[in-house]
XYZ file of C-alpha atoms in Angstrom:
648
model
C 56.969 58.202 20.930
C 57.169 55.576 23.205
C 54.311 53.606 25.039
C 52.849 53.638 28.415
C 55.357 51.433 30.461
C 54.058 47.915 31.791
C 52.403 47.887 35.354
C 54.102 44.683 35.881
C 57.677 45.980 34.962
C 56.912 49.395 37.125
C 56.275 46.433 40.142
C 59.304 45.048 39.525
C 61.451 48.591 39.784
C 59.501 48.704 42.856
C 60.276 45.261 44.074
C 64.103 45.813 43.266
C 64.478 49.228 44.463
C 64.852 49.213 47.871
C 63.543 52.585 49.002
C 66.404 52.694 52.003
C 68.846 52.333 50.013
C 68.048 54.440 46.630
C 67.066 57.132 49.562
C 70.652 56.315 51.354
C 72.395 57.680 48.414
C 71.069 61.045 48.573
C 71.065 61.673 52.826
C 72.718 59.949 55.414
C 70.116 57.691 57.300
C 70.224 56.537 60.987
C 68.126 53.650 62.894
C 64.639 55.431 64.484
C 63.383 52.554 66.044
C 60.300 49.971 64.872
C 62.183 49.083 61.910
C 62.266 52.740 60.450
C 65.166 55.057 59.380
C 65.606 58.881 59.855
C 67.052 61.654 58.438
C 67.253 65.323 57.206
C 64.481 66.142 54.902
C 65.941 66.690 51.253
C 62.983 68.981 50.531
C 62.708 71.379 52.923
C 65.682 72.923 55.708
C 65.311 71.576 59.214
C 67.446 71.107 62.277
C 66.335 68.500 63.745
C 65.837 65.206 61.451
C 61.787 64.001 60.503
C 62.443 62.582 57.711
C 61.287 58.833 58.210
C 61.580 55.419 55.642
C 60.318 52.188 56.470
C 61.897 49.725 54.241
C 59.460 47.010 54.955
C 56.904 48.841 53.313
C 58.951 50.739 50.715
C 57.404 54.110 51.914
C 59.307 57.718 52.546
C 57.601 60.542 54.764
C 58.601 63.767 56.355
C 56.172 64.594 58.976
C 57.488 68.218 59.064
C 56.808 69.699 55.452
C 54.607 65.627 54.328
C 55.882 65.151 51.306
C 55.796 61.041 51.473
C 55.359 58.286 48.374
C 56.978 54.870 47.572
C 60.756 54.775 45.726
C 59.382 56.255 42.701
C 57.763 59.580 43.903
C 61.512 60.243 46.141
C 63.182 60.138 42.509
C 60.375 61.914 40.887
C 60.824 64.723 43.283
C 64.600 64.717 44.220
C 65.375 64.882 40.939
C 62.840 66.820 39.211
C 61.514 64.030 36.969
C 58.462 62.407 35.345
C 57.089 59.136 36.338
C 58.173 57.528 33.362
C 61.799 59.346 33.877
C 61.924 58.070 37.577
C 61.066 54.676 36.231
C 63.866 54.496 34.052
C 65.875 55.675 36.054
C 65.673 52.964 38.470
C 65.225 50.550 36.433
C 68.665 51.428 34.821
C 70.040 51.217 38.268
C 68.735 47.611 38.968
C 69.524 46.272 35.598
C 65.947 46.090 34.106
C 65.191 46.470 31.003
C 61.516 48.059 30.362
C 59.165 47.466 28.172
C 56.356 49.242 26.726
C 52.905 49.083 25.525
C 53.140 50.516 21.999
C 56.066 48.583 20.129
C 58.097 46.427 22.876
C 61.779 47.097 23.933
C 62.285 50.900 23.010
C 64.712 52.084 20.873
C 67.651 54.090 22.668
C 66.721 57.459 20.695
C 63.330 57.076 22.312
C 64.032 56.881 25.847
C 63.116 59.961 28.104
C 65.605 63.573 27.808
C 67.371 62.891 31.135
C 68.533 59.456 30.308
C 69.602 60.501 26.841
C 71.851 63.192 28.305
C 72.903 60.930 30.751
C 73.569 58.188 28.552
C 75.514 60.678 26.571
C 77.758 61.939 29.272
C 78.868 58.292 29.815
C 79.494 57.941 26.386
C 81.802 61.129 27.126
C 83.503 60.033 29.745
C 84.615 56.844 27.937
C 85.971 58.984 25.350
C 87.762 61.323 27.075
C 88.946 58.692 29.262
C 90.311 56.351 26.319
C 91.474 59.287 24.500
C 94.369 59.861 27.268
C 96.620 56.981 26.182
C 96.820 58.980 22.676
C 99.889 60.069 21.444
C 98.230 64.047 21.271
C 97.616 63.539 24.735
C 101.058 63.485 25.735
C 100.884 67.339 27.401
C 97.788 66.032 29.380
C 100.181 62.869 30.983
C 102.755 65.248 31.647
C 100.524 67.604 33.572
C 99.089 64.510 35.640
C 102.995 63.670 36.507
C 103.974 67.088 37.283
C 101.162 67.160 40.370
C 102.086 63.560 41.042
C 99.309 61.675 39.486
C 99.922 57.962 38.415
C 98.536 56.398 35.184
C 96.491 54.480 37.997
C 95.398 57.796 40.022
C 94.173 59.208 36.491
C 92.053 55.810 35.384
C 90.611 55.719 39.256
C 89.188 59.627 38.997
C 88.047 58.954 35.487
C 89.970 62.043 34.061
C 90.477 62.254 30.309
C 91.951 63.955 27.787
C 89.798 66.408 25.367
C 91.306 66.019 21.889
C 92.517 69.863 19.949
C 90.114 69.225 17.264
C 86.673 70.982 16.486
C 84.465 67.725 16.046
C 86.205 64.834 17.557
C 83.629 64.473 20.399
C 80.623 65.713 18.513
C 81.317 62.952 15.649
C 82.065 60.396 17.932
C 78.887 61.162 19.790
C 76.752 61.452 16.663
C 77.914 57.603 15.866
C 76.599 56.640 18.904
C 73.003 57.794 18.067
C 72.431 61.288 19.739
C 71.108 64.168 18.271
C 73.307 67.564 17.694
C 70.111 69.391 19.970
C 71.060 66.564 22.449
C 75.102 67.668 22.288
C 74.065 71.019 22.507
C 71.202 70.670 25.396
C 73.550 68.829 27.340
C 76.343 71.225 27.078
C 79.159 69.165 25.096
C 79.046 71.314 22.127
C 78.653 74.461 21.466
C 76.967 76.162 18.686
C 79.469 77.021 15.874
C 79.159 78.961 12.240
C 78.496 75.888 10.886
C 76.883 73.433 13.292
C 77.554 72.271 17.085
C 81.794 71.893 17.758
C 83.286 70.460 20.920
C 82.982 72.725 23.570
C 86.268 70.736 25.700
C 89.330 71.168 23.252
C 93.021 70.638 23.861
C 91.914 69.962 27.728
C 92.138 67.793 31.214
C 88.853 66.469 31.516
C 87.024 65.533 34.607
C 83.858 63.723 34.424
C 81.487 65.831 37.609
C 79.520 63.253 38.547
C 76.230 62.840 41.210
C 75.599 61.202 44.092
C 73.802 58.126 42.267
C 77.456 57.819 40.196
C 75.814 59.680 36.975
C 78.387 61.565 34.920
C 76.186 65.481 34.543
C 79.367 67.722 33.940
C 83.048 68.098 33.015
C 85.601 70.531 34.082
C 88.446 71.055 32.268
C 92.097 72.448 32.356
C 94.037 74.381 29.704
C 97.313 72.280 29.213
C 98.347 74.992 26.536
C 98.592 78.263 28.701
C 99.051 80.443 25.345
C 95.789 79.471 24.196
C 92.980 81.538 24.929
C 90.170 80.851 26.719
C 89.761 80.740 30.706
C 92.420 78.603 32.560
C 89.300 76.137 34.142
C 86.099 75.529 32.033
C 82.998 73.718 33.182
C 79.742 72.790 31.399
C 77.295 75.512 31.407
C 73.806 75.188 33.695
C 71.888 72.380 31.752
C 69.300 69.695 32.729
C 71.221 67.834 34.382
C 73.501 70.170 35.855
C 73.344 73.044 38.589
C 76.572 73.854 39.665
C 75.424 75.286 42.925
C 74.111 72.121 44.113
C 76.768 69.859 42.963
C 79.848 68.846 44.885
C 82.500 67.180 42.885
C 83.940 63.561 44.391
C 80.417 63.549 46.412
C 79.554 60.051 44.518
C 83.006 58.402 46.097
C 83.376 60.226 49.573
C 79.354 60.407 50.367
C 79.759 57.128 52.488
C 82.710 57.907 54.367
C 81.437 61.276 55.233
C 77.996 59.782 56.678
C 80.441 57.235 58.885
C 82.792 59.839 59.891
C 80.889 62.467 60.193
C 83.224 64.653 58.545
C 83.638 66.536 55.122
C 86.606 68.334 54.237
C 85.883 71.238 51.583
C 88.777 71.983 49.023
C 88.985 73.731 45.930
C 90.125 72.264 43.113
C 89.417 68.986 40.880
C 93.905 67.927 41.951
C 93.138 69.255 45.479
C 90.141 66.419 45.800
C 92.235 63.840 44.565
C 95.082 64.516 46.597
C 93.128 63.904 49.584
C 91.707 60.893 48.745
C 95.137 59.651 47.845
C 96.216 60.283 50.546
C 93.493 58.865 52.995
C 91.046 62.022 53.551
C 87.861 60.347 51.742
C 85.848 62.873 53.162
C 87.397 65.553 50.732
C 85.060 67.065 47.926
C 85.237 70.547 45.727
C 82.964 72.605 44.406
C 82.188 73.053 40.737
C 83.215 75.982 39.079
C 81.147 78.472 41.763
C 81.657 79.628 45.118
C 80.810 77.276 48.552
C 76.960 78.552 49.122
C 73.599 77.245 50.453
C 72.952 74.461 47.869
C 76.337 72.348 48.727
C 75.151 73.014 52.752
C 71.928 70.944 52.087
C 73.924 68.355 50.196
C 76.346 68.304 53.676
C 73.866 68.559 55.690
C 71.640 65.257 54.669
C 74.894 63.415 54.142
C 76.608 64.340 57.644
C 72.776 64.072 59.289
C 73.545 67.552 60.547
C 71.798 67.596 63.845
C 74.094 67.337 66.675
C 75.629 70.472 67.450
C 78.826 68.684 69.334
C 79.200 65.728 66.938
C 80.517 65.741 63.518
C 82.662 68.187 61.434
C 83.026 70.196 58.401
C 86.697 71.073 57.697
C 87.547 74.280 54.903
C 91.023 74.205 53.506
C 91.857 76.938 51.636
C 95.659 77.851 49.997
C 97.266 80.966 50.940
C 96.824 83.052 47.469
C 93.949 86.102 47.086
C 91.358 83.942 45.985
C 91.730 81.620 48.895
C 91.567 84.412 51.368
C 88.277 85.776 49.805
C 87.091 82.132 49.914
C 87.714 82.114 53.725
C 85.996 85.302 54.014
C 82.845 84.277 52.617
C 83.241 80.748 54.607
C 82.825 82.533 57.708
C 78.869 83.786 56.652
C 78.511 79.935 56.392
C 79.300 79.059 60.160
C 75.658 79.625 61.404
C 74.265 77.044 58.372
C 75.865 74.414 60.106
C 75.073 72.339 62.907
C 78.258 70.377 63.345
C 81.513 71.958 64.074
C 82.744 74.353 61.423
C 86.873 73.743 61.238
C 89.778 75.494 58.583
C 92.803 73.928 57.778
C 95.559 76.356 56.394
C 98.978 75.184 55.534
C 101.123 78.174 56.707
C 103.109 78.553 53.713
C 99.973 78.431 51.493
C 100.376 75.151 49.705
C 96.972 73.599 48.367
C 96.559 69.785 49.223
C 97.826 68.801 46.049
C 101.198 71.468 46.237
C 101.125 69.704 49.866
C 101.208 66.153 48.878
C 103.649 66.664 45.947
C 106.214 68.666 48.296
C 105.599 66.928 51.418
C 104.159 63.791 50.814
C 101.306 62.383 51.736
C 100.974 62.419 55.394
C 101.633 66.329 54.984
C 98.455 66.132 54.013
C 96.777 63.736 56.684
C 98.509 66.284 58.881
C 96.924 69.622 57.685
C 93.353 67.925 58.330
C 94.333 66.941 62.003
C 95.691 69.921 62.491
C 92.244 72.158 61.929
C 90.812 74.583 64.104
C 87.241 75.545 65.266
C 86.222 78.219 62.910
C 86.121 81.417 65.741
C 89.660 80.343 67.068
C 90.892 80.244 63.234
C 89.186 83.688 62.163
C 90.212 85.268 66.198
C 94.071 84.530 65.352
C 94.278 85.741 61.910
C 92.839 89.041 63.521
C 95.242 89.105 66.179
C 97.901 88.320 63.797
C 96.951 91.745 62.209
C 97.943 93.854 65.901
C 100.998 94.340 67.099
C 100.784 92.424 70.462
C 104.035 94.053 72.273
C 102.381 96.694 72.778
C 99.694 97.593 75.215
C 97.786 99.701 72.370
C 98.334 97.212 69.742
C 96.318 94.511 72.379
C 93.857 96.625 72.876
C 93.302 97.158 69.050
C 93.687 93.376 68.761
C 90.833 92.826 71.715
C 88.115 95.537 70.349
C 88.330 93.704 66.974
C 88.498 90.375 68.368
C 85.549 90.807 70.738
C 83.533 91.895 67.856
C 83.929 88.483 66.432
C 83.338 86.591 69.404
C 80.164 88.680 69.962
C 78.491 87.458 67.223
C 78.451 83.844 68.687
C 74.839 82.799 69.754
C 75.831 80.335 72.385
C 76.910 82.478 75.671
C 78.955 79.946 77.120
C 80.606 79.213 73.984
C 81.292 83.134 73.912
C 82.780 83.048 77.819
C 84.957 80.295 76.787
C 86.571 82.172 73.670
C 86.848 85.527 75.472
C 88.749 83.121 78.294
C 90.873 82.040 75.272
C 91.426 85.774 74.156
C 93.059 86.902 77.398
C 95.141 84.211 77.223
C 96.246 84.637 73.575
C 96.892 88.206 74.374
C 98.667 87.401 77.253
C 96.392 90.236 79.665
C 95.932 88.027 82.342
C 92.625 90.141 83.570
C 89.582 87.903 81.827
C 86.874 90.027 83.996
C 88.287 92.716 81.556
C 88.284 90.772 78.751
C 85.486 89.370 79.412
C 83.455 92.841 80.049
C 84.550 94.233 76.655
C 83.613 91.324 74.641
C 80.105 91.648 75.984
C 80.209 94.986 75.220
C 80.626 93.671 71.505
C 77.886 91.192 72.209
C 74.375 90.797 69.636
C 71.232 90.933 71.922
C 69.995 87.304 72.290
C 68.185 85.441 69.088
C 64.489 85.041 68.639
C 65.175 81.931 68.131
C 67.323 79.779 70.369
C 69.013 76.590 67.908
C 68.428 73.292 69.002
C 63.837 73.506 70.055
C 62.721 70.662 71.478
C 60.980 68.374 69.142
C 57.686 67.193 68.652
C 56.294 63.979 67.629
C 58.507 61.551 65.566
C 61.610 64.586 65.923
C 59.423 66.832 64.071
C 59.351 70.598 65.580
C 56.687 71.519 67.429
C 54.214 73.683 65.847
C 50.465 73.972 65.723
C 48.798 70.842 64.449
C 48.450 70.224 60.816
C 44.339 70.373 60.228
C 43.419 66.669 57.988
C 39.704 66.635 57.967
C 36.303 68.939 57.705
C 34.209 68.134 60.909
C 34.146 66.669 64.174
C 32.109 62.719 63.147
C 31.082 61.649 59.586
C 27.861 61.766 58.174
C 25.747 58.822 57.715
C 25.737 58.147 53.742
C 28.408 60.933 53.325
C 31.051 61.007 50.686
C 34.733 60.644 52.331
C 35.974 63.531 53.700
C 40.338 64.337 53.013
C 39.900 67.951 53.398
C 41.736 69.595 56.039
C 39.904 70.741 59.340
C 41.263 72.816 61.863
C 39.227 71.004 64.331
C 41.860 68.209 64.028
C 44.154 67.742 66.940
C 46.695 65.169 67.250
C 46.804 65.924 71.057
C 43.151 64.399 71.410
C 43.732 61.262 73.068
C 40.120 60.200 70.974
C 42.344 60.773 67.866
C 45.274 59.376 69.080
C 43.561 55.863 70.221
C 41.657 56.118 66.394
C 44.923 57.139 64.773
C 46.591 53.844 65.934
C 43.797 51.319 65.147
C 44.519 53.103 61.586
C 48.505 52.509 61.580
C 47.994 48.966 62.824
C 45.696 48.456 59.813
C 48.226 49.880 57.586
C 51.519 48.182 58.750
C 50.205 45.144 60.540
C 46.975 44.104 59.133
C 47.646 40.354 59.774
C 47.304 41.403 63.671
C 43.890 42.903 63.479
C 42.431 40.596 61.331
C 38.015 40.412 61.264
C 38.431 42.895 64.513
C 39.015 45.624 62.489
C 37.143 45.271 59.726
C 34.107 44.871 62.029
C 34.320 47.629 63.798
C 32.680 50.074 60.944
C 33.328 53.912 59.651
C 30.925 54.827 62.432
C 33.688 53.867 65.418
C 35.814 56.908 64.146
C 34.756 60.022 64.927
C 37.021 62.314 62.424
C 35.887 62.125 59.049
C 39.237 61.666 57.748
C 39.835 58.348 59.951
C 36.772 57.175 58.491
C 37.206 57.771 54.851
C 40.720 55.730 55.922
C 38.297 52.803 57.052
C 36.082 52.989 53.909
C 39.734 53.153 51.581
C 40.336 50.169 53.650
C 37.355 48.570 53.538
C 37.431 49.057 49.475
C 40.686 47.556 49.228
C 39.742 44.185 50.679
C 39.828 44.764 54.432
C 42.417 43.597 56.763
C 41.952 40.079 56.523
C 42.320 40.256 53.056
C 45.657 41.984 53.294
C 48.862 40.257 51.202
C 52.689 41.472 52.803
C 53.186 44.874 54.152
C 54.752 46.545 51.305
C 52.122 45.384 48.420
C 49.149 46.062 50.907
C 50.726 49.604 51.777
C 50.574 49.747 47.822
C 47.773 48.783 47.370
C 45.732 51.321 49.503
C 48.008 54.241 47.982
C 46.929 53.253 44.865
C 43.224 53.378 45.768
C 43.409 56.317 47.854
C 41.216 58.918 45.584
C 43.689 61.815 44.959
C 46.793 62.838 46.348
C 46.046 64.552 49.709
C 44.518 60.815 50.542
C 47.795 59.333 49.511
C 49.934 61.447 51.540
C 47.610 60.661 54.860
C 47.856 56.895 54.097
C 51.458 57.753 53.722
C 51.808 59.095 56.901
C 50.253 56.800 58.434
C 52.259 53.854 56.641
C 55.584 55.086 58.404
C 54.447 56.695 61.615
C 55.837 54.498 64.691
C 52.951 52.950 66.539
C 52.671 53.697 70.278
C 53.331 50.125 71.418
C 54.558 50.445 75.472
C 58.100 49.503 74.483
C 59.854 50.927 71.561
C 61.954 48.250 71.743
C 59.604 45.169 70.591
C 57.086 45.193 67.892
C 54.026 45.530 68.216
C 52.027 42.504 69.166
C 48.515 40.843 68.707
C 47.789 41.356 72.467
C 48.569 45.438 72.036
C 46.713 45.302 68.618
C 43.220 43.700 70.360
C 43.501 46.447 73.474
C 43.781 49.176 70.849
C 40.578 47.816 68.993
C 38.865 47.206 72.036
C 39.492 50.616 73.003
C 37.817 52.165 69.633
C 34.679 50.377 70.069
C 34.426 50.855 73.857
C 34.616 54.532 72.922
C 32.217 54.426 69.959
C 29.774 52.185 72.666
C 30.170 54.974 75.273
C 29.100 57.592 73.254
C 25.969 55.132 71.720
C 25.457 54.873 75.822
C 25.116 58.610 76.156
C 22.929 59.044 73.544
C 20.878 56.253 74.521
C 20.788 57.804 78.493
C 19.888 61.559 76.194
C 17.051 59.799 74.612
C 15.390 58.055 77.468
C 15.454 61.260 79.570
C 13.766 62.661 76.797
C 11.084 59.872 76.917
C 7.279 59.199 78.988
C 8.227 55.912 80.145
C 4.294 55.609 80.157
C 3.295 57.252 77.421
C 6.123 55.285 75.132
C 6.415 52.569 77.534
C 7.318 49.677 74.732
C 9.930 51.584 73.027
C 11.274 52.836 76.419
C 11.128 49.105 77.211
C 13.284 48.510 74.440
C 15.853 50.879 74.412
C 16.291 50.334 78.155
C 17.373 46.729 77.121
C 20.090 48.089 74.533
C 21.075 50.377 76.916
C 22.214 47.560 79.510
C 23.666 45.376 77.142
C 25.504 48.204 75.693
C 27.138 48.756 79.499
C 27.995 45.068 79.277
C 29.650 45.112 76.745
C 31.754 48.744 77.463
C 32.629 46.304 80.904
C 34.362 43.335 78.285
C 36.128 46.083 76.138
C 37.283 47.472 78.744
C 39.111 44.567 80.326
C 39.945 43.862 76.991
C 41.771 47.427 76.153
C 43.356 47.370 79.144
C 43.307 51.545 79.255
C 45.271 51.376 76.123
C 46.588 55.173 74.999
């Protein structure tokens, strides 16, 4: 097996994996101010984005579900791997080549499962791929030509050509190194009587890949329609693959669909590149399974899916059975979605690819701009059911009509289409109309879409408990347990909360003022088991760049409940007046001041408690004496105060 891998090699995946843009490739991120991105969590479903990454510190958190970590824990957990696998991983991706404790460079055979499989899907596609030119794949050319594919459009999509032989991938592939339990984990062979055989034979081949550009799955066509065996065959559920959460031609249209704000949904591998052929780069398909809840989250984080009146996401279906059902089950989908939901029919029920081939290309660039709003498309294809010349075929039409339009949550939106409705049935009464559509209506949601936010876009919601305790014990162990008691609304917490976050993203501005102020300045136990990590990790002044001191405390934070506070802290936005300028040494010395004029006011009271307490006769020297403390104590409250400036 192979070694632990080298802390200085796992520094340089850090250093050359910049978390903003390994993030980027999974969800679509947007500027949030203070040098920090946003998104849609990939973890958890939420409207409105709180998802945050601050590049200059290589950090990730969601202050909704907080999940946070550096580059490595977003692949760990995005992708389901180890440490060591997320390691390789990006490494791979930046070109490094890792080495090991125990016996150097590692062999290929011993690198981790997913990068085997993945290694051997590439492997795949080159073969399929190379295997097209062949004279046996001459049925495989000919289908390409007959949908109007190019030699060109076939290399640019990566489709191959599975050889009609029982081994001819699975001996290729053994060459190369991998295992038969690989071939068969991975789902390129199958078990046979006598061993693992090709599970693609005499097919079209093309390579499903992810959003990172990994090849995970095939799909393949029968070119032989005598043969048996299903007309389109995929790779089972492995590993790497889970068909309901993959969207094929996501790798090549995931950048265009964040800068657009569109997707367009098709259904078919030739329907996908028809599109893109012919200038809709937005257009992906789904894998072998029916449009459900795991491509929406994919959508969602790549469209940032939070504006209800921005962005689109466009179904095309063709005009047999199966595209009908599709459209049916579409309409479930409408809610999911925060942008517009559109269809795209071609009346005569060509698919994009038909489309293209009999019309050209800008047949097809005109079925996309010629979508409709979901209601409006699912409202005429019920009207279309009535006949409208007559006064009982409209009224037929309008009762099932206005039971559509009463399922629509937005009551203007619902007014506007039951406006549309007269019109379309040509009534010309909309206060009658308009009556027996609410007739039809749902009573109002629980829930109304769209909640105002809380801090950093999160929802509002109760505050999330981080300590035990209202102060810390002298001599007391740190204290990361939650504690109900904890209340990001106390402006004491808030003031003690930013003295933390300027420690943690701009230590060079707080300097020996901060690390003189002490654990006993912070009265939650959590902020000061923060001060002692801090503290323990060199203080402040001590502090290298942002992104290795940010590492560094993470790594000294005691478990991971510690980690995911300094997290938090690492990307929160500090409350600096403007949001449009940085925060600056003069803002960093109020907030300071104002920690330690609160920790000296509450010294003050229990100074005043004490000497009430006291016989200033009886105890007259060490009434004497605290006296004396006490009124240099309310000099210096009088300097912090000028210098905080009421800060927070």
């Amino acid at each position: 097996m192979a070694g632990r891998i080298r802390d200085e090699d796992i520094a340089l995946v850090r250093e050359r994996s910049a978390v903003d843009e390994v993030v980027g490739e999974y969800l679509q991120l947007r500027n949030a101010g203070g040098g920090s991105l946003k998104g849609l969590c990939p973890f958890h479903d939420e409207k409105t984005p709180s998802f945050n990454v601050t590049p200059s510190r290589g950090l990730w958190y969601c202050f909704s579900c907080t999940e946070g970590g550096d580059v490595i824990r977003f692949v760990q957990r995005i992708d389901n791997l180890s440490f060591a696998e997320a390691v390789e991983r990006l490494a791979a991706r930046a070109g490094i080549e890792l080495r090991y404790e125990q016996g150097g460079h590692v062999p290929g055979q011993e690198h981790s499962q997913r990068r085997r499989l993945i290694e051997a899907h590439r492997a795949a596609a080159e073969f399929f791929s190379e295997r097209i030119t062949a004279s046996d794949a001459a049925p495989a050319r000919e289908f390409l030509a007959s949908r109007g594919f190019q030699p060109a459009d076939a290399q640019r999509f990566g489709v191959g050509y599975a050889p009609a032989e029982w081994e001819a991938l699975t001996r290729h592939l053994r060459g190369r190194g991998f295992t038969d339990d690989e071939l068969l984990r991975g789902g390129l062979a199958s078990q046979g009587r006598r061993g693992p055989v090709d599970r693609f034979r005499g097919r079209l081949i093309w390579p499903i890949r992810d959003l990172t550009g990994d090849v995970i799955a095939f799909g393949a066509r029968k070119l032989n329609e005598a043969e048996d065996g299903p007309k389109y065959l995929n790779t089972p559920e492995t590993p790497l693959f889970k068909k309901s959460s993959v969207l094929y031609g996501a790798d090549l249209a995931k950048r265009d669909i964040a800068q657009r704000r569109q997707a367009v949904i098709v259904e078919g591998y030739t329907d996908v590149m028809a599109c893109h052929l012919s200038g809709i780069t937005t257009a992906v398909a789904t894998s072998g399974t029916s449009f459900g809840e795991g491509h929406i989250k994919i959508l969602r984080r790549l469209l940032l899916d939070s504006d209800k009146f921005r962005g689109e996401v466009i179904f095309t279906f063709d005009g047999d059975a199966a595209g009908q059902k599709a459209l049916d089950r579409a309409d479930k989908f409408e809610a999911d979605f925060v942008t517009q939901t559109m269809f795209a029919l071609q009346p005569d029920g060509l698919d994009p690819c038909d489309l293209r081939l009999k019309h050209g290309e800008a047949a097809v660039r005109d079925l996309i701009a010629q979508r409709v709003p979901l209601y409006e498309f699912v409202i005429r294809g019920e009207l279309r059911k009535h006949n409208l010349d007559t006064n009982e075929g409209r009224l037929a039409a309008l009762d099932d009509a206005a039971a559509i339009i009463g399922r629509i949550k937005d009551y203007g939106l619902r007014d506007r289409y039951a406006v549309n409705l007269d019109r379309w049935l040509g009534m010309m009464d909309e206060g009658f109309v308009l009556a027996r559509v609410r007739a039809h209506s749902t009573p109002p949601p629980a829930r109304l879409r769209g909640a105002r936010g809380g801090q950093n876009g999160a929802p509002e919601r109760p505050a999330r408990p981080e300590q035990q305790g209202r102060g810390p014990k002298e001599g007391a162990a740190p204290q990361w347990a939650p504690d109900p008691a904890y209340d990001l609304n106390d402006p004491v917490v808030q003031v003690e909360r930013e003295a933390l976050k300027l420690a943690v993203q701009r230590p060079a501005l707080c300097g020996p003022a901060f690390d003189a102020l002490g654990a006993g300045c912070f009265t939650a136990p959590v902020h000061a088991a923060v001060f002692g990590l801090i503290a323990e990790s060199g203080g402040t002044g001590r502090a290298g760049s942002a992104r290795e001191w940010a590492e560094r405390l993470r790594a000294g934070a005691p478990d991971d409940r510690a980690r995911g506070f300094v997290t938090r802290l690492a990307v929160e936005q500090l409350r600096a007046p403007s949001s449009e300028r940085e925060a600056d040494a003069r803002y960093a010395e109020a907030v300071l001041a104002r920690v330690e004029e609160l920790s000296v006011s509450r010294e003050i009271a229990r100074i005043k408690s004490r000497l009430q307490r006291m016989n200033p006769v009886d105890e007259e020297s060490a009434y004497n004496r605290m006296f004396g403390d006490l009124v240099a104590l309310e000099q210096r409250k009088k300097t912090l105060m000028d210098q905080s400036g009421g800060a927070l």
